[in-house]
PDB file of C-alpha atoms in Angstrom:
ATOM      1  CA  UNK Y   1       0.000   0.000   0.000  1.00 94.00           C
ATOM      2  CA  UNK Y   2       1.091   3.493  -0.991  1.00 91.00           C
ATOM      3  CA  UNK Y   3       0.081   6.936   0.989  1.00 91.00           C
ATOM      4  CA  UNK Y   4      -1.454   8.957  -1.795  1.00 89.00           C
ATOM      5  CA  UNK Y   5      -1.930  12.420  -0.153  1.00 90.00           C
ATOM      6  CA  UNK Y   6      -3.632  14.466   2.345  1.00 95.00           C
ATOM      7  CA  UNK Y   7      -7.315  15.657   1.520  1.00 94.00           C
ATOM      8  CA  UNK Y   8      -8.538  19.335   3.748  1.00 95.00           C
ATOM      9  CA  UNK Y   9     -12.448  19.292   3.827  1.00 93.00           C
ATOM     10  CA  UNK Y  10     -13.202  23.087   3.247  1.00 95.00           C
ATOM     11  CA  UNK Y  11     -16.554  24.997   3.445  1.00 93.00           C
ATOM     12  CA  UNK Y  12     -15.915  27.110   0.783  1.00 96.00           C
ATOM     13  CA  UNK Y  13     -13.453  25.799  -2.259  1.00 97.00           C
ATOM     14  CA  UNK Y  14     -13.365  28.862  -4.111  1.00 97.00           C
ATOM     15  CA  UNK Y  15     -12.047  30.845  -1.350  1.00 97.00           C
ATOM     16  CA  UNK Y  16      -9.744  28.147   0.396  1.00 97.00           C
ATOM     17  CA  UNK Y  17      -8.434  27.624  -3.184  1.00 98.00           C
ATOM     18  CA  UNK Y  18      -8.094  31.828  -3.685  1.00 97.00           C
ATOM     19  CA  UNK Y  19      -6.490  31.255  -0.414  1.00 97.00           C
ATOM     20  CA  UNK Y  20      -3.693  28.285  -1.558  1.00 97.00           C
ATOM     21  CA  UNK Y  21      -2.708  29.899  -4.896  1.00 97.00           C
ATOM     22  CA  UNK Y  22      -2.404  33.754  -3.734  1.00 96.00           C
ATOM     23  CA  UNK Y  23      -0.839  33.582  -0.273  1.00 96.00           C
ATOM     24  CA  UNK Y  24       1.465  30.137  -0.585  1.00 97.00           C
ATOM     25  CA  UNK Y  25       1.767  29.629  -4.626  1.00 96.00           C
ATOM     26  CA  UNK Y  26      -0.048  26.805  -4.802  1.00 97.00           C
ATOM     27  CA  UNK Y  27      -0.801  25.831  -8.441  1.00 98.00           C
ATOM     28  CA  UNK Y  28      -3.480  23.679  -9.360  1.00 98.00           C
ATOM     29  CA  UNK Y  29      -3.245  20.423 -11.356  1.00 98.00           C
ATOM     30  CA  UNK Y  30      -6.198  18.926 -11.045  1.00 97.00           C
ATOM     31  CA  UNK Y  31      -9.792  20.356 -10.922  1.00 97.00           C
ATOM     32  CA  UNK Y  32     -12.867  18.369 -10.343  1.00 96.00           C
ATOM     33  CA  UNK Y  33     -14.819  21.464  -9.005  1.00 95.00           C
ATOM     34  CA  UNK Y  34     -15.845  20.398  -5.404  1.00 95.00           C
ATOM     35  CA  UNK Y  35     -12.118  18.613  -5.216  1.00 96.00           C
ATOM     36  CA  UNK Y  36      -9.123  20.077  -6.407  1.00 97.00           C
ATOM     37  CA  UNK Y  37      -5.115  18.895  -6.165  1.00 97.00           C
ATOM     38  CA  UNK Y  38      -1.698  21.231  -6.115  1.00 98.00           C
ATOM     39  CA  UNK Y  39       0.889  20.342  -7.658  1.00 96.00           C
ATOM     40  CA  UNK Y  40       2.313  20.343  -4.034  1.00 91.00           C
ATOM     41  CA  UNK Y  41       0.749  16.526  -3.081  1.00 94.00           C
ATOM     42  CA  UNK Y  42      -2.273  17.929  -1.302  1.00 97.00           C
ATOM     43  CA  UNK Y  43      -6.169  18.131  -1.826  1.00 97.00           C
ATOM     44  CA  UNK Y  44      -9.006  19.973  -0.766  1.00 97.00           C
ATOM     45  CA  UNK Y  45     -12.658  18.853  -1.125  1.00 96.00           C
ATOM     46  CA  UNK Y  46     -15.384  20.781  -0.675  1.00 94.00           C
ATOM     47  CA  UNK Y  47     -17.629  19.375   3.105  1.00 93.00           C
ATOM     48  CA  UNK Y  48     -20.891  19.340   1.456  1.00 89.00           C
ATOM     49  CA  UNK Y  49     -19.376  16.654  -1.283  1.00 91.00           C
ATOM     50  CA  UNK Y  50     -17.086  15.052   1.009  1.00 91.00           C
ATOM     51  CA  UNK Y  51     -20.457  14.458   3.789  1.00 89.00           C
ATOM     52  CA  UNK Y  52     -21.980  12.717   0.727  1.00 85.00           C
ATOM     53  CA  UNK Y  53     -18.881  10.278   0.325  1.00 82.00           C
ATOM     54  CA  UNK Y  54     -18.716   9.345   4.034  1.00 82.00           C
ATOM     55  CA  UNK Y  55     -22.569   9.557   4.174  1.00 82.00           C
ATOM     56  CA  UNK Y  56     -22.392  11.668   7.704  1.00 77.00           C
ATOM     57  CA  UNK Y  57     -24.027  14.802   8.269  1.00 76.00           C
ATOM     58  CA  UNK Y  58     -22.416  18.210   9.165  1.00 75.00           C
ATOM     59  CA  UNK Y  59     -22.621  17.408  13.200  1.00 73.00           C
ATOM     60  CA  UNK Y  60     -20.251  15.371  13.434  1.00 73.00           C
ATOM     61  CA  UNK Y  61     -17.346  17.406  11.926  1.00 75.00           C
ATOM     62  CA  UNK Y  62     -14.992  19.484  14.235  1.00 77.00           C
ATOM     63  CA  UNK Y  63     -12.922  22.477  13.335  1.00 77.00           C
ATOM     64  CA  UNK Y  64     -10.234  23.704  14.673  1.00 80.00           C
ATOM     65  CA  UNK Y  65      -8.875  20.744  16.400  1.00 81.00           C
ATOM     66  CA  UNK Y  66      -5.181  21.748  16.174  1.00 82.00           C
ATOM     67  CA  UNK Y  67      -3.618  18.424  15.748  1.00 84.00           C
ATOM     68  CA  UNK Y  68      -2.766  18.578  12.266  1.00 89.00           C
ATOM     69  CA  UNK Y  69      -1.067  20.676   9.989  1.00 94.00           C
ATOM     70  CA  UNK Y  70       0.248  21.509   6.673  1.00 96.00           C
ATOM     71  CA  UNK Y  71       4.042  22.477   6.231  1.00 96.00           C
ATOM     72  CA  UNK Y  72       5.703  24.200   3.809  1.00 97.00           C
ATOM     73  CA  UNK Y  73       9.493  25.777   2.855  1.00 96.00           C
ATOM     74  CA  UNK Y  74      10.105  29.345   1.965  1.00 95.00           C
ATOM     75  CA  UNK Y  75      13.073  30.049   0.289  1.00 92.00           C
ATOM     76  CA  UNK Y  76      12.376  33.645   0.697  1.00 95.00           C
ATOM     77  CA  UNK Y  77      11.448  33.329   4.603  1.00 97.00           C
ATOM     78  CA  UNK Y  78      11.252  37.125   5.768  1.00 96.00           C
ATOM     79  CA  UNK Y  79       9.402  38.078   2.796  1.00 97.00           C
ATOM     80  CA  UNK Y  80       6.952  35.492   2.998  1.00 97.00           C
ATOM     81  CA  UNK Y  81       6.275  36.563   6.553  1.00 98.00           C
ATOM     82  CA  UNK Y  82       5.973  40.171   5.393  1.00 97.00           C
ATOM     83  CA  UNK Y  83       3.320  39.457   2.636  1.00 96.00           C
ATOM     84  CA  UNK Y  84       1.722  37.089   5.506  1.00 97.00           C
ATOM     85  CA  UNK Y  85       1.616  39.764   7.820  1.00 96.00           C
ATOM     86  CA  UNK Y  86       0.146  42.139   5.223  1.00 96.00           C
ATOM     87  CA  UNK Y  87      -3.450  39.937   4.746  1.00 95.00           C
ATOM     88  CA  UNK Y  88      -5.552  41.589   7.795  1.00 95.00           C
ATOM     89  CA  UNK Y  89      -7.597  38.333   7.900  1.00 94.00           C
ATOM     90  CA  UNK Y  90      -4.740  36.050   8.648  1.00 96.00           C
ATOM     91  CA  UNK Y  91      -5.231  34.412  12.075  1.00 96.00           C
ATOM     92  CA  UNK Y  92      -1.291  33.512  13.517  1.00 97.00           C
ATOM     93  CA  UNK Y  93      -1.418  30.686  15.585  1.00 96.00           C
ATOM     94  CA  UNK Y  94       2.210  31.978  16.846  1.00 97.00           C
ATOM     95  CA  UNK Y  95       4.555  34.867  15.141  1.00 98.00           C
ATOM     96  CA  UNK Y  96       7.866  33.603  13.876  1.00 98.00           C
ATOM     97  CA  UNK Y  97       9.451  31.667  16.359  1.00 97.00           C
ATOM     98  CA  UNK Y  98      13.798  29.898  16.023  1.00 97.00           C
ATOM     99  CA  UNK Y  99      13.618  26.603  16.932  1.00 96.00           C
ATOM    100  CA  UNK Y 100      17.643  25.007  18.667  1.00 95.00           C
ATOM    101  CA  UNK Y 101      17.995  23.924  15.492  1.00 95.00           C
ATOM    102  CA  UNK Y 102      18.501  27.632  13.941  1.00 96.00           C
ATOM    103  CA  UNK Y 103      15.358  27.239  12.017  1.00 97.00           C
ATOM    104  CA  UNK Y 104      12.410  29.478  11.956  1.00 97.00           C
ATOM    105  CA  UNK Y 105       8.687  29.005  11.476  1.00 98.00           C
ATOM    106  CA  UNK Y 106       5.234  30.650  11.679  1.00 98.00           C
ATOM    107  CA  UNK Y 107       2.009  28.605  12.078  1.00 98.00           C
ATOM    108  CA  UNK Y 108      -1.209  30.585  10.962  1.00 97.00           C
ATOM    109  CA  UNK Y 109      -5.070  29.055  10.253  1.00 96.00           C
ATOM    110  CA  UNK Y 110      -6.182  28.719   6.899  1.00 96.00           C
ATOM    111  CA  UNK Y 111     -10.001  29.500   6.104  1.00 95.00           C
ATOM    112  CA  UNK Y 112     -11.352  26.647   7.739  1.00 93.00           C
ATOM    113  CA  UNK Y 113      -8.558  26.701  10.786  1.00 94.00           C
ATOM    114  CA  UNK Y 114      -6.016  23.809   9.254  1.00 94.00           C
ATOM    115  CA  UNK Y 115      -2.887  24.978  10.670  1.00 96.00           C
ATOM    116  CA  UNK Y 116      -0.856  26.081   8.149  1.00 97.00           C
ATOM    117  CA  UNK Y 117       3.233  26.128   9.261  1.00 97.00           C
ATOM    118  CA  UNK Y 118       5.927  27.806   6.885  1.00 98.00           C
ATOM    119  CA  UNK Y 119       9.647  27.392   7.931  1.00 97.00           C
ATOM    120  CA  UNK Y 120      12.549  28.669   6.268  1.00 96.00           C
ATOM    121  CA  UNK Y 121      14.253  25.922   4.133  1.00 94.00           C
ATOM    122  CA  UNK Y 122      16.768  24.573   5.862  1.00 94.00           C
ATOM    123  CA  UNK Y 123      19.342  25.311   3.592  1.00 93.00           C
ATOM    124  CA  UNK Y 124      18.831  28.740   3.839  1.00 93.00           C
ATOM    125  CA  UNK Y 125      19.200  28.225   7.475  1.00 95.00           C
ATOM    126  CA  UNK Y 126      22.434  26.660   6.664  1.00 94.00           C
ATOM    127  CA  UNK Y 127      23.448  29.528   4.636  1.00 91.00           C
ATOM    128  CA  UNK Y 128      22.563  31.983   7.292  1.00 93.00           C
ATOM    129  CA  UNK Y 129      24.784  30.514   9.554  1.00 94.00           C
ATOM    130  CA  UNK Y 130      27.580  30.138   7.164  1.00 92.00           C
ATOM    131  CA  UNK Y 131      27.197  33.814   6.751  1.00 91.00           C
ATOM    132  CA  UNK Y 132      27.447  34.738  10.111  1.00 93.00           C
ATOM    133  CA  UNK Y 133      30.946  33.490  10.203  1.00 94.00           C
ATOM    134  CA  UNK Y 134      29.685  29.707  11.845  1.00 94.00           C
ATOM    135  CA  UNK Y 135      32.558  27.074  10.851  1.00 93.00           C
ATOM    136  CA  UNK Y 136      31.016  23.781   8.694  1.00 92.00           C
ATOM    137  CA  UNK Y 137      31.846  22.090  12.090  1.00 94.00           C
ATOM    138  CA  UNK Y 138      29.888  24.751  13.935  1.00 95.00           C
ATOM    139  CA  UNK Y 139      27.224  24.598  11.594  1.00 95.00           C
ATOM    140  CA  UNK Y 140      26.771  21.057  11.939  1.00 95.00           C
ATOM    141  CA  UNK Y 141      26.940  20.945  15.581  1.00 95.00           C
ATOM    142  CA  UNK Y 142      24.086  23.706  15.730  1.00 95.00           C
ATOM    143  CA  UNK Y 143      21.543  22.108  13.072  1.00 96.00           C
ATOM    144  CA  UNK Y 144      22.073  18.733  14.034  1.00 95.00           C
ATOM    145  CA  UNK Y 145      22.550  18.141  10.219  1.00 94.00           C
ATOM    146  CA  UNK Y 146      25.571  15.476   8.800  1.00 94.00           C
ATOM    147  CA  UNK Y 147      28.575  16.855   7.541  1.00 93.00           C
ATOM    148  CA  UNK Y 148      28.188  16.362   4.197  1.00 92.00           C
ATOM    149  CA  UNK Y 149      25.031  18.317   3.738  1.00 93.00           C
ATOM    150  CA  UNK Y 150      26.320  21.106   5.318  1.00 93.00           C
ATOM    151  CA  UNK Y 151      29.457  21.030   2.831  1.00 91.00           C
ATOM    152  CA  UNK Y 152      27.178  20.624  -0.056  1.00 88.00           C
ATOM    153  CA  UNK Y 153      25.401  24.118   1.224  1.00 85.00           C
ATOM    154  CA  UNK Y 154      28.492  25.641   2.258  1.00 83.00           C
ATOM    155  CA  UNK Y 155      29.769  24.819  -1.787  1.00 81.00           C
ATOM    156  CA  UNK Y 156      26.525  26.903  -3.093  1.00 71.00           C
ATOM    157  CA  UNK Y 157      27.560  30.063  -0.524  1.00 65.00           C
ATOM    158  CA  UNK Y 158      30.764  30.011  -2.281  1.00 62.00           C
ATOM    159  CA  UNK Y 159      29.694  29.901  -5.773  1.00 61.00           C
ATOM    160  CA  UNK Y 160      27.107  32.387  -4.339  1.00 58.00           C
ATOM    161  CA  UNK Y 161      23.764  30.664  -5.584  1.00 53.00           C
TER     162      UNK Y 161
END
């Protein structure tokens, strides 16, 4: 058996797709109208069409249980959190936090409160550090990461990509 990919039962799939595509460039690749997939591995379905499949009614679904999320890289951290900051009707479940690690995250609800968490790609992280003046060995020691994946980062700094 293969996992396939995570399904998000929205009220609304017009405005949790509006909500996919402008704020975390999402791209569609499949659109059956009440269920669409993004070309990032993950679906929504609209709950009126997805109460039908399970044959339930609306009582029994909860919202906003907090024990699930969606997680996604920005290579452009800061700005991301700039343009996130800029939508007045973003809810934050926490502002940017650093993890021990070096890396740093912020969690937010989408329109139907599925936490949403952005971090900054860990490479970038990586090339922060390096930046700062951290040693490979340094680095390492401070992201937990091997070695070699450091060095492979480290290499891009140099050639400056």
């Amino acid at each position: 058996m293969k996992f396939s990919a995570p399904l998000l039962v929205v009220k609304d799939i017009s405005t949790s797709r509006a909500f996919y595509e402008k704020l975390l460039d999402q791209t569609v690749v499949m659109d059956f109208g009440e269920n669409i997939t993004f070309d990032g591995g993950f679906s929504l379905q609209e709950q009126t069409s997805w109460l039908d499949f399970i044959d339930k009614t609306e009582d029994v679904l909860k919202t906003q249980a907090n024990n699930m999320e969606l997680y996604f890289d920005a290579e452009a951290f800061p700005t991301f959190v700039e343009k996130l900051k800029s939508n007045p009707e973003i809810q934050l479940v926490h502002d940017v936090k650093e993890y021990s690690w070096g890396q740093r995250s912020i969690r937010f609800y989408d329109p139907d409160f599925h936490i949403i968490e952005v971090g900054e790609s860990i490479e970038n992280v990586i090339r922060r550090f390096l930046k700062q003046g951290l040693t490979i060995e340094e680095t390492a020691a401070r992201t937990q990461l091997p070695m070699e994946f450091i060095q492979q980062c480290a290499e891009s700094v140099i050639s400056g990509s």
